[in-house]
XYZ file of C-alpha atoms in Angstrom:
566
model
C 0.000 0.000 0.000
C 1.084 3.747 -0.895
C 2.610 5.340 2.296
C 1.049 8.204 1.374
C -2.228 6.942 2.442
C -1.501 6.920 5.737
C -2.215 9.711 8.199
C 0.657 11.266 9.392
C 1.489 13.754 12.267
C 4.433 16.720 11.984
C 5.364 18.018 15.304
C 8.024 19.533 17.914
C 8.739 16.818 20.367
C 9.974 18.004 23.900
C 13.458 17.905 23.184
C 12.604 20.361 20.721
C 13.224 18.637 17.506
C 11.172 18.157 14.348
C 9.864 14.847 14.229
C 7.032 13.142 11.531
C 4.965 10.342 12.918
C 2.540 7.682 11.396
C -0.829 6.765 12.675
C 0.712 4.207 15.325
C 2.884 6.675 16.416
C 6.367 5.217 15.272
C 8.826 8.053 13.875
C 9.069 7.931 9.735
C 11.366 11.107 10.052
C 13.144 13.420 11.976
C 14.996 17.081 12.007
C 17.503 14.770 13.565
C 19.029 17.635 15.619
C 22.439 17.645 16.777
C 21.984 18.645 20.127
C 19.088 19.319 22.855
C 17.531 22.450 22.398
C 16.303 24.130 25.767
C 14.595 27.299 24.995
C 11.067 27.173 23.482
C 11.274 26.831 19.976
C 9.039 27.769 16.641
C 8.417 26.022 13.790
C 7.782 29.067 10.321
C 6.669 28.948 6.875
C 9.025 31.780 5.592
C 7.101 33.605 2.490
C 10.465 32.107 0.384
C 9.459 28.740 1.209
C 11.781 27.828 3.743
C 10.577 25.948 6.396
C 12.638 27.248 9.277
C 12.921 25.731 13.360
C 14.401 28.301 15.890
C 14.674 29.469 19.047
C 11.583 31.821 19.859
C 14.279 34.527 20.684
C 15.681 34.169 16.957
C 12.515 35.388 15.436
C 13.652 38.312 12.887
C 17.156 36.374 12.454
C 18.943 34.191 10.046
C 20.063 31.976 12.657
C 17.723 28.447 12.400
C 17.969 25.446 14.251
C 16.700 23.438 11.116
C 15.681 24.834 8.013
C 14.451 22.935 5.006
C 16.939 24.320 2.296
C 19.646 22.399 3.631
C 17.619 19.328 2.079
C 16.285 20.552 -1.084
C 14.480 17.329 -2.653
C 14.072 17.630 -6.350
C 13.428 21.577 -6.795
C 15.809 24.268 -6.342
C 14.286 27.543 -4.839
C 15.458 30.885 -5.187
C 17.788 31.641 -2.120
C 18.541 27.492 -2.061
C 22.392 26.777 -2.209
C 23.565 24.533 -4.085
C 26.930 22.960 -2.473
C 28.858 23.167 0.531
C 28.963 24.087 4.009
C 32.230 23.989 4.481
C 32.606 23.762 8.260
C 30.024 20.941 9.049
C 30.516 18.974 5.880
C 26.844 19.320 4.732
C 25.559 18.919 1.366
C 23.244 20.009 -0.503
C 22.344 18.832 -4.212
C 18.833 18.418 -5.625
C 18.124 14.594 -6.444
C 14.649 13.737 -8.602
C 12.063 11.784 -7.515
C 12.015 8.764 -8.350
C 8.963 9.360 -10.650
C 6.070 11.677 -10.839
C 4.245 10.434 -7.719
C 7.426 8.738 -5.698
C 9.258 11.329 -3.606
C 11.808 8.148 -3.688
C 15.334 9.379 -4.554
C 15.846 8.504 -8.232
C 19.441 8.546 -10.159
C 19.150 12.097 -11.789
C 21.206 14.211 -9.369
C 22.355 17.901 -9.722
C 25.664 18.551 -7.713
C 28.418 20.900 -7.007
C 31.681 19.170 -7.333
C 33.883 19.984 -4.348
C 37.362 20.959 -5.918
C 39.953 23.007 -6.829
C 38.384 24.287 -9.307
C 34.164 23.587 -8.595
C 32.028 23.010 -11.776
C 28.332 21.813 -11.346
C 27.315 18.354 -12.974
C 24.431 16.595 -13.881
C 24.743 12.918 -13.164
C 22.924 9.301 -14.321
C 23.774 7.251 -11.528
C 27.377 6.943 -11.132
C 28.301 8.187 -14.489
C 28.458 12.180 -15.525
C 25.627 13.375 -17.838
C 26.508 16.845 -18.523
C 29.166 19.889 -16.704
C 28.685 23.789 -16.547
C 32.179 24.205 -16.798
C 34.013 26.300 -13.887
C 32.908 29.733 -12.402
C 34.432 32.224 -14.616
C 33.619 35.607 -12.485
C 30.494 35.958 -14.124
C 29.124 32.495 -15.107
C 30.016 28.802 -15.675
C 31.940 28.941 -18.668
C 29.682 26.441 -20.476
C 26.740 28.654 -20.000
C 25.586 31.376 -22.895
C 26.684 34.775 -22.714
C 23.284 35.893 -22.954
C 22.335 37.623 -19.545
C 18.631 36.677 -18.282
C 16.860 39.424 -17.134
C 14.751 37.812 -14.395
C 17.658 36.331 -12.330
C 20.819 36.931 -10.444
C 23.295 34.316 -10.241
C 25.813 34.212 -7.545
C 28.790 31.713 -7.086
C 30.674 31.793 -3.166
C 34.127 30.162 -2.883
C 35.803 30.718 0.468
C 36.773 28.388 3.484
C 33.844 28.220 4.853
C 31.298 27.499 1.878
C 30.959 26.776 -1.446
C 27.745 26.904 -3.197
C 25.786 28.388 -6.089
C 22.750 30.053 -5.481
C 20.062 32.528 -7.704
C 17.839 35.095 -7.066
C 14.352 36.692 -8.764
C 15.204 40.289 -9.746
C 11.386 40.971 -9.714
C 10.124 39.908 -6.535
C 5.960 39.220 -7.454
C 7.533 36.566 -9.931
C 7.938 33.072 -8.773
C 9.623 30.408 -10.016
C 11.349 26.905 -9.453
C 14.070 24.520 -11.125
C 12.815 20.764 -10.951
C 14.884 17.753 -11.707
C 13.117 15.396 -14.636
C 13.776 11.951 -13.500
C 11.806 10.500 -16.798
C 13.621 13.039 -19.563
C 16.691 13.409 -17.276
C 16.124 17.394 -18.202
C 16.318 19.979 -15.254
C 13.292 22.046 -16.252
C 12.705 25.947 -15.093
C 9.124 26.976 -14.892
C 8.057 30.124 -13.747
C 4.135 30.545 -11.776
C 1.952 31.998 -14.448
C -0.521 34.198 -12.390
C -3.143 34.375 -14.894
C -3.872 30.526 -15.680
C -2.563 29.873 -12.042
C 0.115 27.215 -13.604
C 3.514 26.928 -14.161
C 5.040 27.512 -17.426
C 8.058 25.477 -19.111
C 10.710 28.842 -19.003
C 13.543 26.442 -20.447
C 15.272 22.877 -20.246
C 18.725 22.075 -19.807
C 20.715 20.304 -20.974
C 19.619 22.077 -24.387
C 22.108 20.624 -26.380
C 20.494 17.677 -28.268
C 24.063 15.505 -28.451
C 22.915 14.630 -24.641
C 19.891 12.883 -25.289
C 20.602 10.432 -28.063
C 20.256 6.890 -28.112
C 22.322 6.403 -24.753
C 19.820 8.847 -23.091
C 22.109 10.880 -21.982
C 25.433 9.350 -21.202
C 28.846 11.075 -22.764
C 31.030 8.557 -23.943
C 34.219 10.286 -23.626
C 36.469 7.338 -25.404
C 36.795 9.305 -28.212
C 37.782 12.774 -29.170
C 40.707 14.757 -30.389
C 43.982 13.113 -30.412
C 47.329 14.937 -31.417
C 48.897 15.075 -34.745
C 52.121 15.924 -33.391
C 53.703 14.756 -29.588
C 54.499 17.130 -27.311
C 58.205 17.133 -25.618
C 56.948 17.785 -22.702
C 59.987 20.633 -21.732
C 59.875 24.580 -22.593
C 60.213 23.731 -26.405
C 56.425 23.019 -26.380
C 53.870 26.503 -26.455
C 50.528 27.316 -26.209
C 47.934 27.939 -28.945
C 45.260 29.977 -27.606
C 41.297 28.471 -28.535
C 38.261 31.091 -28.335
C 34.897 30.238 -27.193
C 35.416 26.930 -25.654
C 33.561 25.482 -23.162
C 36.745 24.362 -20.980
C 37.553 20.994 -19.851
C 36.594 18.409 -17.110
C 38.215 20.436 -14.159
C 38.854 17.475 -11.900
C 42.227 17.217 -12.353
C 42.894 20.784 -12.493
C 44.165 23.883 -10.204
C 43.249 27.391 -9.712
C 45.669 30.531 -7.895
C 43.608 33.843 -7.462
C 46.893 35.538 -6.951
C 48.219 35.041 -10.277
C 48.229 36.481 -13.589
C 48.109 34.848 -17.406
C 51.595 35.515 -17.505
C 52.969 33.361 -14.647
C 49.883 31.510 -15.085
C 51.782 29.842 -18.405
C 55.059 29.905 -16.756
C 54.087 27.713 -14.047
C 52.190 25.351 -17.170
C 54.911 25.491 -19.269
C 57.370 24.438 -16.145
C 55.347 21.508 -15.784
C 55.675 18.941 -18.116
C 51.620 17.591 -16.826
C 50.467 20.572 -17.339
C 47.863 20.720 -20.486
C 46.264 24.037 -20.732
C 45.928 27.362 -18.633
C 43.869 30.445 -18.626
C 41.996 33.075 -16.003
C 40.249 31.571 -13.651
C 38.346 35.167 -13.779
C 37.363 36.777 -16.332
C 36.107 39.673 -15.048
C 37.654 43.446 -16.089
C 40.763 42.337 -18.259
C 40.698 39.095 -16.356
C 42.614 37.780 -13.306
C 43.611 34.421 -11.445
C 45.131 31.569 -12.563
C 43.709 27.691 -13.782
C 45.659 24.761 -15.121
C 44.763 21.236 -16.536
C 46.773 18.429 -15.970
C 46.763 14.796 -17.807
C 44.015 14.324 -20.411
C 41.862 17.333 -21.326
C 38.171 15.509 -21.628
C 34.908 17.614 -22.376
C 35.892 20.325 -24.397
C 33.953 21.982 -27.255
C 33.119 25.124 -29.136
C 30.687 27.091 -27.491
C 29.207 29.783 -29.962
C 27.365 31.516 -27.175
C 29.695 31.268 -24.279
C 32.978 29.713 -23.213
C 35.955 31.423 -23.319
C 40.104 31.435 -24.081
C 41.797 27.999 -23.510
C 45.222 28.380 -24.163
C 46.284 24.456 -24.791
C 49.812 22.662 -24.586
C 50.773 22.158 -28.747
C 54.681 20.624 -29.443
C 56.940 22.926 -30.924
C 56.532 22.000 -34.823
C 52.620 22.026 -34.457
C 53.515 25.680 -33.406
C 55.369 26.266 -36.400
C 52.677 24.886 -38.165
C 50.046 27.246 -36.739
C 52.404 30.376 -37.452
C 52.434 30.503 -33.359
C 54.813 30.743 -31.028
C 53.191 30.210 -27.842
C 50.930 32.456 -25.700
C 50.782 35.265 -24.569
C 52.608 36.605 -28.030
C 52.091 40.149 -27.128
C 56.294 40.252 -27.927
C 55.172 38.755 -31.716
C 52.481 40.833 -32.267
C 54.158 44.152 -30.981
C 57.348 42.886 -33.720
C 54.759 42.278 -36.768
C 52.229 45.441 -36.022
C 55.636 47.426 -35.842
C 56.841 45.654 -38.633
C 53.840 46.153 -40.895
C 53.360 49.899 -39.944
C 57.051 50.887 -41.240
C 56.517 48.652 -43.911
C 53.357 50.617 -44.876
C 55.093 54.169 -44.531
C 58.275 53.063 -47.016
C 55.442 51.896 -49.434
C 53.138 55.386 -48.731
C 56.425 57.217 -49.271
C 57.409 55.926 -52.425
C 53.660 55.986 -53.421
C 53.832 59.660 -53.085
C 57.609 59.975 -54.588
C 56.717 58.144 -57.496
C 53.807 59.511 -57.974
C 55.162 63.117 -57.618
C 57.565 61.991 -60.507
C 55.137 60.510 -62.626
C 53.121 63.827 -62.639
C 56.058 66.132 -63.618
C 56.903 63.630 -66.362
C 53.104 63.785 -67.565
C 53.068 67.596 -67.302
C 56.436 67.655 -69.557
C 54.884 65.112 -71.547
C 51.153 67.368 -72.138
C 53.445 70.647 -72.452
C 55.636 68.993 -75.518
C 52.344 67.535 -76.773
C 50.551 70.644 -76.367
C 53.527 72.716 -77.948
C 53.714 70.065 -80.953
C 50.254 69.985 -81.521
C 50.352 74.036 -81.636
C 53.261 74.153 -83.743
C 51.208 71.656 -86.419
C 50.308 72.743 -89.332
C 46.391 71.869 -89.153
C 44.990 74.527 -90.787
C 42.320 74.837 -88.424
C 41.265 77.333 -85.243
C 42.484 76.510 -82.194
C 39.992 76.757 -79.405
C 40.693 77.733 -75.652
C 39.427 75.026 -73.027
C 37.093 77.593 -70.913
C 35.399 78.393 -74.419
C 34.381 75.124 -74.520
C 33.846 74.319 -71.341
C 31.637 77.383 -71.406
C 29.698 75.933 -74.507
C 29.280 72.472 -72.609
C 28.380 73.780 -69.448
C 31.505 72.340 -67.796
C 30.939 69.391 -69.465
C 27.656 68.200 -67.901
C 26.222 65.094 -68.174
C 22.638 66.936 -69.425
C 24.753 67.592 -72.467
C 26.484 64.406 -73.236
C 25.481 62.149 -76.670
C 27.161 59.201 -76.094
C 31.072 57.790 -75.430
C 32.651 54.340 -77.027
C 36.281 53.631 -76.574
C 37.900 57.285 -77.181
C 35.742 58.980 -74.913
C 32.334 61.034 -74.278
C 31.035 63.382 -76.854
C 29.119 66.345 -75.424
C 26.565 69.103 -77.315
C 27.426 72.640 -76.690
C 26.497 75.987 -77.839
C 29.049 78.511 -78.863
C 29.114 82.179 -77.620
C 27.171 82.951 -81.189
C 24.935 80.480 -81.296
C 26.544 77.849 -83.371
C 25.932 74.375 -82.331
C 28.924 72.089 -81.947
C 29.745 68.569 -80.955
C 32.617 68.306 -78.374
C 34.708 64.990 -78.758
C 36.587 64.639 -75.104
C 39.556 62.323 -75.267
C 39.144 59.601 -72.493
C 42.376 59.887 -70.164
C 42.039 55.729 -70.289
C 41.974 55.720 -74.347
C 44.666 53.995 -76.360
C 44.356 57.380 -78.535
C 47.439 59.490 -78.311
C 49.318 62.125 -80.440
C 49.543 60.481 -83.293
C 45.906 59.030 -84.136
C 45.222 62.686 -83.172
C 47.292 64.342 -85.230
C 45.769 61.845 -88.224
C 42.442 62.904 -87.582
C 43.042 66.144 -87.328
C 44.727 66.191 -91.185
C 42.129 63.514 -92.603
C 38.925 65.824 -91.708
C 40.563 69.081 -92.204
C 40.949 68.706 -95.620
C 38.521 66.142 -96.534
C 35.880 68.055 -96.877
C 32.677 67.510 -98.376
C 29.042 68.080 -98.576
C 28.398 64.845 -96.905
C 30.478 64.484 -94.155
C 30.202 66.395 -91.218
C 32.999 69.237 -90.441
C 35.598 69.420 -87.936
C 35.742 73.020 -86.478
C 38.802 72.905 -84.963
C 40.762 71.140 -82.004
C 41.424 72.392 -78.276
C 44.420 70.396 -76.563
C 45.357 72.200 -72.618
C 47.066 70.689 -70.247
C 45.647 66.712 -69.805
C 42.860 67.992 -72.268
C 42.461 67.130 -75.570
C 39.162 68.132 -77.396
C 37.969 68.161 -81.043
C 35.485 70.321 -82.155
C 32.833 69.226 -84.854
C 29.751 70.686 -86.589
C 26.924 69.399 -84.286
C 24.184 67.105 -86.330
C 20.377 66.223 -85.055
C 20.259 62.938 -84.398
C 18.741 60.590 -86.991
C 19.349 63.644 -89.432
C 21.126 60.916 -91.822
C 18.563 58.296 -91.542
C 16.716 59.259 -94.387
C 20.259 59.270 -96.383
C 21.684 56.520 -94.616
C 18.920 54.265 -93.765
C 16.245 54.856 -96.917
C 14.452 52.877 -98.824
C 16.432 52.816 -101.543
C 18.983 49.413 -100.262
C 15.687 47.462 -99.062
C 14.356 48.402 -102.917
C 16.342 45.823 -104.476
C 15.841 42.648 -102.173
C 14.641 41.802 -98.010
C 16.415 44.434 -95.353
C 17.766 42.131 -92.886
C 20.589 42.997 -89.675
C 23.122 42.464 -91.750
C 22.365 45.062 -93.970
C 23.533 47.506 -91.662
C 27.030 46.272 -92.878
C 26.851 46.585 -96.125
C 24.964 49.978 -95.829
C 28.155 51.357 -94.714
C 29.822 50.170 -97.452
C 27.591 51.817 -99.417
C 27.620 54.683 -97.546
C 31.574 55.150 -98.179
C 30.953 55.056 -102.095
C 28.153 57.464 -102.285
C 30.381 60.012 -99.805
C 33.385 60.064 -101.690
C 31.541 59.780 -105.682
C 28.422 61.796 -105.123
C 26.639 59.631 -106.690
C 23.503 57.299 -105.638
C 23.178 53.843 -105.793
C 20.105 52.881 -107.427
C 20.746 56.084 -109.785
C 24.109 55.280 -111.112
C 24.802 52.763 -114.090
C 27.716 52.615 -116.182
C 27.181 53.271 -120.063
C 29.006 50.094 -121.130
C 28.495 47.574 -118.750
C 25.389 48.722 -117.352
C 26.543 48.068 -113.447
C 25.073 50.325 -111.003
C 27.679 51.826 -108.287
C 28.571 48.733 -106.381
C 28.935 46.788 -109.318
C 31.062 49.733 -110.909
C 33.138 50.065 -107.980
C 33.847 46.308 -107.281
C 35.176 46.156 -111.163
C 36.646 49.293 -111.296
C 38.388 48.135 -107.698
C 39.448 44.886 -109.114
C 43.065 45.734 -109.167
C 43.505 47.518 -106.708
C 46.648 47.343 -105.291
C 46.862 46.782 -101.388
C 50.175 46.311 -101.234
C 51.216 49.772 -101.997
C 52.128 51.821 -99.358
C 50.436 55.179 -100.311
C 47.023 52.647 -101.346
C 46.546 55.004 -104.814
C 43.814 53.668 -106.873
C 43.804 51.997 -110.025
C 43.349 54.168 -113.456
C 39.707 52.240 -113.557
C 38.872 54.160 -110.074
C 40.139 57.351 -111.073
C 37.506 57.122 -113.940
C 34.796 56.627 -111.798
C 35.547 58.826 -109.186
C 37.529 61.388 -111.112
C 39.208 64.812 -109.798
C 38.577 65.995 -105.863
C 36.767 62.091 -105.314
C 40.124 59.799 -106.518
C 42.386 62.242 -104.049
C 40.075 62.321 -101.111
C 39.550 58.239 -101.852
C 43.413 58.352 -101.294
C 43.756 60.375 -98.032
C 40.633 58.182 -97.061
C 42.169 54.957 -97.353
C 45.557 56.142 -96.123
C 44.671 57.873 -92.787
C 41.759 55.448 -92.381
């Protein structure tokens, strides 16, 4: 039968301790009080839970003769510890029941391990499920970095206790931590005063690698192993690991008094030693812990952890481009290093540069005086003239750019429209293909082709100046009817139109209009036989006798400085 069924009776016997009967009297439990207590005594409810025994003079104090916090059960209050009292040897860790409805002891126990260096763990029985990791200052280094705003956490290490303990910021809020014996999962929940329940707040552990197949056991057979062996002397270093959570700190040893620097002195001295870092890390850190023998338990922790700096052998170090931690010595050398490097490369920068620009200014002032000293025939027009007639060049005013550069439309002082053709200072054009331009459309001239007004070249500027035409004002000329007359206009007609387009420039003469008296070939035909012989392998390109017949006069000598500038 359930011995919960039974009747029982909670009172103060006359020796003053706490005593639970059953119906026949016999005691189930007791305070089990060390001594005989003589004064009168009260047994309190305290509003945190705590079910406190004292002396009827202690009312208003923290001194109890029994209080039920030192025997937690399965749920961890706030203002419970969680460890060590330090002078009597007592206990406290919060073990689950052993199922919903036994308050039986079952194998799911939360406990603060009493060592060097203290770390909370969850066990399964004998075996470990899960660790916090050490006290860092601030947390257990296993735990996220994420602060919760409902709770303080507090850690005490001293000779007289050691425990971990927590704290509701907000006072009206209530909650508990329970151990799960069935999901082996310490749940939070916190008292939900509207639906008068408590809510699931969170579960740990959280991290699903717990809770596979093995239901929660680590098996800590495998892990890392070394590529390299350590010599175990001063030739080994330290590589330094961010974010970890840090290892099983059972065989490990903490000194508040010293820093990271004789912290890894005192590591690298010992040939057991594994891996170091601050046992605080509060402010820029403080204290001293070291791991000796294997280093078991240790991951990345994204949203926690901290430094590990871990034993490596000396080539492993080479490897790594390390040379052992701390390396503020290396990192002083290579920032110093790479700032004088920098300043020898800004400096010649500038030097170079500096002599690159007075070799480009020599270089514009000879073109500039060459190009002056041509013989082109044709006005020479300032820079702020043109600028003027662009308006600085804006991009309002701009027709189009391919390889040479922009073009831009501008207005001259008397009206006159022009065309502005800005050398790009990226193009492959230079003095030359300037200066062949510049001869080519100052003296072919002709009643189809448009005119070049003149040229402006100033300093890194170099500018031609045509006659500005509408757009599309040639489409009628270049683009009519008249080649779509004769068969289908297709995309590749836009080839040969130009082709065309060259003959009926330079012979004034149409297309469909023209045939020759003898052979009755219109212009293409014409041109292709009068063309037959023409010799490419000439230097100066002159035409055959046949094209001077069909061209004749002005036509055959612009055909020539066509083909030989073009």
């Amino acid at each position: 039968m359930d011995v919960l069924s039974f009747p029982f009776i909670c009172f103060v016997n006359e020796t003053g301790n706490l005593v639970l009967t059953s119906q026949n009297k016999s005691v189930v439990w007791s305070a089990n009080l060390s001594k005989e207590v003589r004064t009168p005594v009260v047994l309190q409810l305290l509003d945190s839970g705590n079910l406190v025994l004292r002396g009827e003079r202690d009312c208003g104090s923290e001194i109890y003769l029994w209080q039920s916090f030192d025997y937690p059960s399965d749920t961890l209050l706030p203002g419970i510890k969680l460890g060590w009292d330090l002078k009597t040897g007592l206990e406290r860790r919060i073990t689950s029941w052993k199922s919903p409805d036994d308050p039986f002891p079952g194998n799911f126990i939360w406990a603060l391990e009493r060592q060097d260096n203290p770390e909370s763990i969850f066990w399964k029985g004998s075996k470990k499920l899960t660790r916090s990791g050490p006290w860092n200052g601030l947390r257990f280094s296993a735990s996220s970095l994420r602060q919760n705003p409902d709770f303080n956490f507090s850690f005490v290490s001293n000779e007289d206790e050691l425990y971990y303990t927590f704290d509701l910021i907000d006072k009206a809020v209530f909650s508990r931590m329970v151990m799960n014996q069935t999901l082996y999962l310490r749940q939070r929940f916190i008292w939900n005063k509207a639906t008068k329940s408590w809510d699931l707040n969170v579960n740990v552990p959280r991290d699903l690698c717990f809770k596979l197949k093995s239901r929660g056991y680590v098996d800590w057979s495998q892990g890392c192993v070394r590529d390299k062996s350590l010599n175990y002397s001063r030739q080994d270093g330290f590589i330094k690991f961010t974010a970890m959570k840090l290892p099983d700190a059972t065989l490990s040893w903490v000194s508040k008094s010293m820093n990271l620097n004789e912290c890894r002195e005192k590591c690298i001295d010992n040939s057991s030693c594994m891996a170091y870092t601050n046992s605080d890390i509060r402010g820029e850190g403080s204290g001293c812990a070291m791991w000796f023998g294997e280093l078991i338990d240790m991951r990345d922790f994204a949203d926690g952890g901290q430094d590990l700096y871990i034993r490596m052998s000396a080539s492993e170090l080479v490897d790594q481009g390390a040379k052992g931690e701390p390396r503020t010595e290396i990192v002083v050398i290579v920032i110093s290093t790479a700032a004088l490097l920098a300043v020898v490369i800004a400096a010649g920068h500038l030097v170079h540069k500096r002599r690159r620009n007075i070799v480009e200014k020599t270089e514009n002032n000879r073109e500039t005086n060459e190009v002056q000293n041509m013989d082109l025939e044709l006005p020479l027009f300032e820079l702020a003239t043109i600028a003027n007639a662009t308006d600085n060049f804006s991009i309002n005013n701009k027709l189009g750019e391919r390889g040479f550069g922009p073009v831009y439309k501008g207005t001259l002082v008397d009206g006159q429209e022009i065309a502005v053709k800005r050398l790009s200072k990226i193009s492959e054009q230079g003095l030359e293909e300037l200066n062949n331009e510049v001869i080519l459309f100052s003296k072919l001239q002709h009643r189809n082709l448009v005119k070049l007004l003149g040229c402006c070249i100033q300093g890194e500027e170099t500018l031609l100046i045509y006659e500005f035409m509408p757009n599309k004002s040639l489409n009628s000329f270049i683009f009519g009817p008249e080649y779509a007359s004769d068969g289908q206009f297709s995309i590749k007609s836009d080839v040969f139109s130009f082709g065309i387009l060259l003959l009926k420039t330079i012979s004034g003469k149409k297309n469909r209009g023209f045939y020759h008296s003898d052979k009755k070939l219109n212009l293409i035909g014409h041109a292709k036989h009068a063309l037959s012989d023409f010799d490419v392998g000439q230097r100066d390109c002159v035409a055959s006798a046949k094209a001077t017949r069909l061209l004749g006069g002005q036509e055959i000598y612009q055909t020539r400085l066509f083909i030989k500038h073009a």
